[in-house]
Short mmCIF file of C-alpha atoms in Angstrom, two decimals:
data_model
loop_
_atom_site.label_atom_id
_atom_site.label_comp_id
_atom_site.label_asym_id
_atom_site.label_seq_id
_atom_site.Cartn_x
_atom_site.Cartn_y
_atom_site.Cartn_z
CA ASP A 1 20.15 13.45 -6.95
CA LEU A 2 16.94 13.19 -4.95
CA LEU A 3 14.61 16.19 -5.15
CA GLU A 4 11.72 16.38 -2.69
CA SER A 5 9.33 19.30 -2.38
CA ALA A 6 8.48 18.50 1.26
CA PRO A 7 10.91 19.32 4.07
CA ALA A 8 11.35 15.63 4.91
CA ALA A 9 10.95 12.20 3.35
CA ALA A 10 7.78 10.07 3.62
CA SER A 11 5.65 13.03 4.67
CA GLY A 12 2.67 12.17 2.42
CA GLY A 13 0.74 8.93 2.12
CA SER A 14 3.94 6.99 2.80
CA GLY A 15 3.91 8.45 6.29
CA LEU A 16 0.83 6.51 7.42
CA HIS A 17 1.31 4.31 10.48
CA ALA A 18 1.68 1.01 8.58
CA GLY A 19 0.51 -0.75 5.44
CA ALA A 20 0.24 -4.25 3.99
CA PHE A 21 2.34 -5.81 1.25
CA HIS A 22 1.42 -8.78 -0.95
CA PRO A 23 1.39 -9.61 -4.68
CA HIS A 24 -1.57 -9.48 -7.05
CA VAL A 25 -3.26 -12.60 -8.44
CA SER A 26 -5.49 -12.80 -11.55
CA PRO A 27 -6.98 -15.71 -13.56
CA ASP A 28 -4.92 -14.82 -16.65
CA ASP A 29 -1.75 -13.83 -14.77
CA CYS A 30 -2.06 -10.38 -16.35
CA LEU A 31 0.62 -7.72 -16.63
CA LEU A 32 -0.30 -6.26 -13.23
CA SER A 33 0.06 -9.69 -11.59
CA ARG A 34 3.42 -10.31 -13.23
CA LEU A 35 4.69 -6.84 -12.38
CA SER A 36 3.59 -7.12 -8.75
CA ARG A 37 5.12 -10.60 -8.46
CA ASN A 38 8.50 -9.29 -9.58
CA ALA A 39 8.20 -6.23 -7.34
CA PHE A 40 7.12 -8.33 -4.35
CA LEU A 41 9.99 -10.82 -4.60
CA GLN A 42 12.52 -8.12 -5.40
CA GLY A 43 11.25 -6.08 -2.47
CA LEU A 44 11.65 -8.94 -0.01
CA ALA A 45 15.21 -9.54 -1.18
CA ARG A 46 16.06 -5.84 -1.03
CA TRP A 47 14.63 -5.32 2.45
CA GLN A 48 16.53 -8.31 3.80
CA SER A 49 19.76 -7.04 2.24
CA LEU A 50 19.22 -3.63 3.87
CA GLU A 51 18.83 -5.29 7.25
CA THR A 52 21.93 -7.41 6.66
CA ALA A 53 23.81 -4.18 5.94
CA GLY A 54 22.72 -2.79 9.32
CA GLN A 55 19.66 -0.74 8.36
CA ARG A 56 16.60 -1.00 10.60
CA ILE A 57 13.17 -1.55 9.03
CA ALA A 58 9.90 -2.05 10.92
CA TRP A 59 8.13 -4.92 9.14
CA ALA A 60 6.81 -8.42 9.70
CA ARG A 61 6.16 -11.30 7.30
CA CYS A 62 3.15 -12.44 9.31
CA GLY A 63 1.21 -13.51 6.20
CA VAL A 64 -1.68 -11.89 4.33
CA LEU A 65 -5.11 -13.44 3.78
CA GLN A 66 -7.07 -11.92 0.90
CA LEU A 67 -10.76 -12.78 0.88
CA PRO A 68 -12.50 -12.82 -2.54
CA ARG A 69 -15.24 -10.25 -3.10
CA THR A 70 -17.48 -12.54 -5.16
CA GLY A 71 -17.34 -16.08 -3.83
CA GLU A 72 -14.52 -18.58 -3.54
CA ASP A 73 -15.01 -20.81 -6.62
CA TRP A 74 -13.18 -18.62 -9.12
CA LEU A 75 -10.27 -18.18 -6.70
CA VAL A 76 -9.96 -21.91 -6.09
CA ARG A 77 -9.94 -22.56 -9.85
CA THR A 78 -7.48 -19.73 -10.51
CA LEU A 79 -4.94 -20.85 -7.94
CA ALA A 80 -5.23 -24.47 -9.07
CA ALA A 81 -4.59 -23.46 -12.70
CA LEU A 82 -1.68 -21.13 -11.89
CA ALA A 83 -0.07 -23.75 -9.60
CA TYR A 84 2.00 -21.29 -7.61
CA PRO A 85 4.35 -22.68 -4.95
CA ALA A 86 2.48 -22.95 -1.64
CA GLY A 87 4.88 -20.45 -0.08
CA TYR A 88 3.81 -17.82 -2.62
CA ALA A 89 0.01 -18.07 -2.93
CA GLU A 90 -2.51 -20.79 -2.08
CA PHE A 91 -6.18 -21.13 -1.19
CA ILE A 92 -6.99 -21.89 2.44
CA SER A 93 -10.36 -22.64 4.05
CA SER A 94 -12.13 -20.40 6.55
CA ASP A 95 -11.19 -22.82 9.35
CA ARG A 96 -7.51 -22.67 8.46
CA ALA A 97 -7.73 -18.88 8.01
CA SER A 98 -9.31 -18.49 11.44
CA GLU A 99 -6.59 -20.66 12.95
CA LEU A 100 -3.87 -18.50 11.42
CA ALA A 101 -5.61 -15.25 12.35
CA GLY A 102 -6.32 -16.30 15.92
CA LEU A 103 -9.99 -15.34 15.63
CA ARG A 104 -12.91 -16.11 13.33
CA VAL A 105 -12.54 -14.99 9.72
CA SER A 106 -15.61 -14.60 7.50
CA GLY A 107 -14.38 -17.02 4.82
CA GLY A 108 -11.52 -18.72 3.04
CA GLY A 109 -9.23 -16.94 0.64
CA CYS A 110 -5.83 -16.51 -0.92
CA TRP A 111 -3.00 -16.97 1.57
CA PHE A 112 0.26 -15.12 0.92
CA ALA A 113 2.58 -16.67 3.48
CA GLN A 114 5.41 -14.22 2.71
CA GLY A 115 3.19 -11.11 2.86
CA GLY A 116 2.79 -8.91 5.88
CA TRP A 117 2.92 -5.34 7.14
CA LEU A 118 5.55 -2.63 6.87
CA ARG A 119 6.08 0.88 8.23
CA ALA A 120 7.02 2.69 5.02
CA PRO A 121 8.89 5.62 6.66
CA THR A 122 11.41 3.17 8.12
CA LEU A 123 12.00 1.63 4.68
CA VAL A 124 12.39 5.06 3.09
CA ALA A 125 14.90 6.05 5.80
CA ALA A 126 16.83 2.81 5.26
CA GLN A 127 16.93 3.30 1.50
CA LEU A 128 18.14 6.88 1.84
CA ALA A 129 20.77 5.92 4.40
CA ALA A 130 22.02 3.09 2.19
CA GLY A 131 22.38 5.43 -0.79
CA HIS A 132 23.65 8.44 1.13
CA ALA A 133 27.23 8.19 -0.14
CA HIS A 134 26.07 8.24 -3.76
CA THR A 135 23.05 10.54 -3.62
CA GLN A 136 22.59 14.25 -3.11
CA GLN A 137 19.34 14.62 -1.16
CA LEU A 138 17.65 17.99 -1.62
CA PHE A 139 14.51 18.57 0.46
CA GLY A 140 12.19 21.56 0.13
CA GLN A 141 12.98 21.72 -3.60
CA CYS A 142 10.02 21.83 -5.99
CA VAL A 143 10.63 20.85 -9.62
CA HIS A 144 8.61 23.13 -11.90
CA ARG A 145 9.43 21.36 -15.18
CA LEU A 146 11.81 18.96 -16.90
CA LEU A 147 13.91 19.96 -19.89
CA ARG A 148 15.91 17.64 -22.15
CA HIS A 149 19.27 19.28 -22.92
CA SER A 150 22.52 17.82 -24.30
CA GLY A 151 21.57 14.24 -23.51
CA GLN A 152 20.41 14.98 -19.98
CA TRP A 153 17.21 15.77 -18.17
CA GLN A 154 17.35 19.06 -16.31
CA ALA A 155 15.07 19.58 -13.31
CA LEU A 156 14.18 23.27 -13.28
CA ALA A 157 12.90 25.42 -10.44
CA VAL A 158 10.07 27.89 -11.04
CA ASP A 159 12.65 30.65 -11.61
CA GLY A 160 14.49 28.56 -14.23
CA ARG A 161 17.39 27.45 -12.04
CA VAL A 162 18.76 23.97 -12.74
CA LEU A 163 18.29 22.00 -9.53
CA ALA A 164 19.79 18.78 -10.88
CA ALA A 165 20.67 17.09 -14.17
CA ALA A 166 21.10 13.45 -15.18
CA PRO A 167 20.66 11.15 -18.19
CA VAL A 168 17.65 9.50 -16.53
CA ALA A 169 14.80 11.15 -14.62
CA ILE A 170 12.53 9.05 -12.40
CA LEU A 171 9.18 10.53 -11.42
CA ALA A 172 7.99 9.24 -8.06
CA ASN A 173 5.61 12.04 -7.14
CA GLY A 174 2.17 10.49 -7.55
CA ALA A 175 -0.44 12.43 -9.47
CA GLU A 176 1.95 15.37 -9.80
CA ALA A 177 3.96 13.32 -12.32
CA GLN A 178 1.59 14.37 -15.10
CA SER A 179 2.59 18.01 -14.57
CA LEU A 180 6.13 17.08 -15.62
CA ALA A 181 5.53 14.48 -18.35
CA CYS A 182 2.92 13.29 -20.82
CA LEU A 183 1.58 9.99 -19.49
CA GLY A 184 -0.32 7.25 -21.28
CA ALA A 185 -3.32 7.50 -18.94
CA PRO A 186 -4.57 10.33 -16.77
CA LEU A 187 -3.87 10.07 -13.06
CA ARG A 188 -6.41 11.05 -10.45
CA ARG A 189 -6.19 11.67 -6.74
CA ILE A 190 -8.22 9.41 -4.48
CA HIS A 191 -8.40 10.57 -0.90
CA GLY A 192 -8.52 7.95 1.79
CA ARG A 193 -8.90 7.71 5.53
CA VAL A 194 -7.35 4.94 7.60
CA SER A 195 -8.58 4.15 11.11
CA LEU A 196 -6.21 3.44 14.00
CA PHE A 197 -7.45 1.53 17.04
CA ALA A 198 -5.61 1.33 20.33
CA ASN A 199 -5.19 -2.37 21.07
CA THR A 200 -6.99 -2.31 24.42
CA THR A 201 -8.59 -5.76 24.10
CA SER A 202 -7.32 -9.25 23.40
CA ILE A 203 -9.27 -9.33 20.11
CA ALA A 204 -6.71 -8.73 17.38
CA PRO A 205 -5.64 -10.70 14.30
CA ARG A 206 -2.20 -12.26 14.12
CA ILE A 207 -2.11 -11.82 10.33
CA VAL A 208 -3.15 -9.19 7.79
CA VAL A 209 -6.73 -9.82 6.63
CA SER A 210 -7.96 -8.03 3.49
CA GLY A 211 -10.87 -8.09 1.07
CA THR A 212 -13.44 -5.30 0.91
CA GLY A 213 -11.16 -3.58 3.41
CA TYR A 214 -8.16 -4.60 5.44
CA VAL A 215 -6.88 -4.84 8.99
CA LEU A 216 -3.34 -5.31 10.26
CA PRO A 217 -2.14 -6.99 13.44
CA PRO A 218 -1.14 -4.55 16.21
CA VAL A 219 1.80 -2.39 15.14
CA ASP A 220 3.37 -0.51 18.04
CA GLY A 221 0.14 -0.91 19.99
CA LEU A 222 -2.20 0.20 17.20
CA LEU A 223 -4.51 -1.75 14.87
CA VAL A 224 -4.70 -0.26 11.35
CA ALA A 225 -7.93 -0.69 9.35
CA GLY A 226 -9.00 0.91 6.09
CA SER A 227 -9.70 2.48 3.94
CA THR A 228 -12.12 4.92 2.35
CA TYR A 229 -12.00 5.87 -1.35
CA GLU A 230 -13.05 9.48 -1.95
CA THR A 231 -12.80 11.13 -5.35
CA GLU A 232 -11.71 14.72 -5.83
CA GLU A 233 -15.24 15.68 -6.89
CA ALA A 234 -17.04 14.15 -3.89
CA PRO A 235 -17.42 16.10 -0.64
CA ALA A 236 -14.80 15.08 1.89
CA GLN A 237 -16.06 12.52 4.39
CA ALA A 238 -16.20 13.53 8.03
CA ALA A 239 -13.73 11.65 10.18
CA ASN A 240 -16.52 9.95 12.15
CA ASP A 241 -18.24 8.76 8.95
CA ALA A 242 -14.96 7.48 7.53
CA HIS A 243 -14.23 5.64 10.74
CA ALA A 244 -17.69 4.05 10.72
CA CYS A 245 -17.08 2.83 7.14
CA ASN A 246 -13.71 1.37 8.07
CA LEU A 247 -15.15 -0.34 11.13
CA ALA A 248 -17.93 -1.85 9.00
CA ARG A 249 -15.33 -3.22 6.57
CA LEU A 250 -13.33 -4.64 9.46
CA THR A 251 -16.29 -6.44 11.01
CA ARG A 252 -17.20 -7.96 7.63
CA LEU A 253 -13.72 -9.51 7.59
CA LEU A 254 -13.62 -10.42 11.27
CA PRO A 255 -17.17 -10.92 12.59
CA ASP A 256 -16.05 -11.18 16.23
CA PHE A 257 -14.30 -7.82 16.26
CA PRO A 258 -16.12 -5.43 18.65
CA ALA A 259 -18.41 -3.17 16.63
CA VAL A 260 -18.44 -0.46 19.30
CA LEU A 261 -15.24 1.04 20.62
CA SER A 262 -14.54 3.95 22.89
CA PRO A 263 -13.81 7.17 20.95
CA ALA A 264 -10.64 7.47 23.02
CA THR A 265 -9.28 4.32 21.39
CA GLN A 266 -9.64 5.44 17.77
CA THR A 267 -8.24 8.06 15.40
CA VAL A 268 -8.33 8.55 11.63
CA ASN A 269 -5.38 9.32 9.36
CA TYR A 270 -5.89 11.08 6.04
CA ALA A 271 -3.83 10.76 2.85
CA GLN A 272 -4.20 10.54 -0.91
CA ARG A 273 -3.15 8.06 -3.58
CA ALA A 274 -2.68 8.45 -7.33
CA VAL A 275 -4.65 6.05 -9.53
CA ALA A 276 -5.67 5.54 -13.13
CA TRP A 277 -9.13 4.35 -14.22
CA VAL A 278 -10.75 5.80 -11.12
CA LYS A 279 -14.30 4.62 -11.90
CA LYS A 280 -13.26 0.97 -12.18
CA LEU A 281 -11.15 1.14 -9.02
CA ILE A 282 -14.02 2.48 -6.97
CA GLU A 283 -16.45 -0.11 -8.34
CA ASP A 284 -13.99 -2.90 -7.55
CA ASN A 285 -13.63 -1.73 -3.97
CA ARG A 286 -17.31 -1.39 -3.12
#
């Protein structure tokens, strides 16, 4: 059974216009890198199988370039030591990166040839459609608590009604998960704003470029760039300020991108993500 408190699927952060997908790389091939590698490869296989079965997903494996935040030397050494297949992750120069992007990139970085962008709502819809025959999908149902009873987890409503029961319960509700279970690390909400630009000029990357920010190629006529990181305690950023921050990140990645755009060509989307170790995450993304 699928229980969702919202009236429809992908109505939170998953509902943003589009996002990037690529694995994580670290010098010691840490647990996060290994987990993301498995998830990345499994995801690609799953999405292709959904399409083969007739489901429609909006995505493109255009490639992702990730620029290092602190120089290229450590990244060159890391990728040489890890010796990944070139089709998975490799270092490319700024000249090669600019050639792939179709405009000047500020440096060389890690090239994920199988990475790209995806519209998450289309994937969610495909997953739900593929599992429709086996899954009861209950929207507008808020789980107040979980109770272990007779070998099953019971999902209870605020009035004590059993909404669903099963031997296994999977929590996929972001920071709200800690209201239903004791977790090993506290989760925090980080608010973020993503800028959307109408693609009114010929200046647009052909690949995803990321680093201190990110920018996607045009997706249904819109460029996506982001994103801000705002803690729960900090005052919410005004949309104009958030957009200015995103534009500054974009121009650091792509120096030839126009720094001034008409207000009519830009909007800002707002969402939140659940993270652990908030202080470190923010420091890493400055």
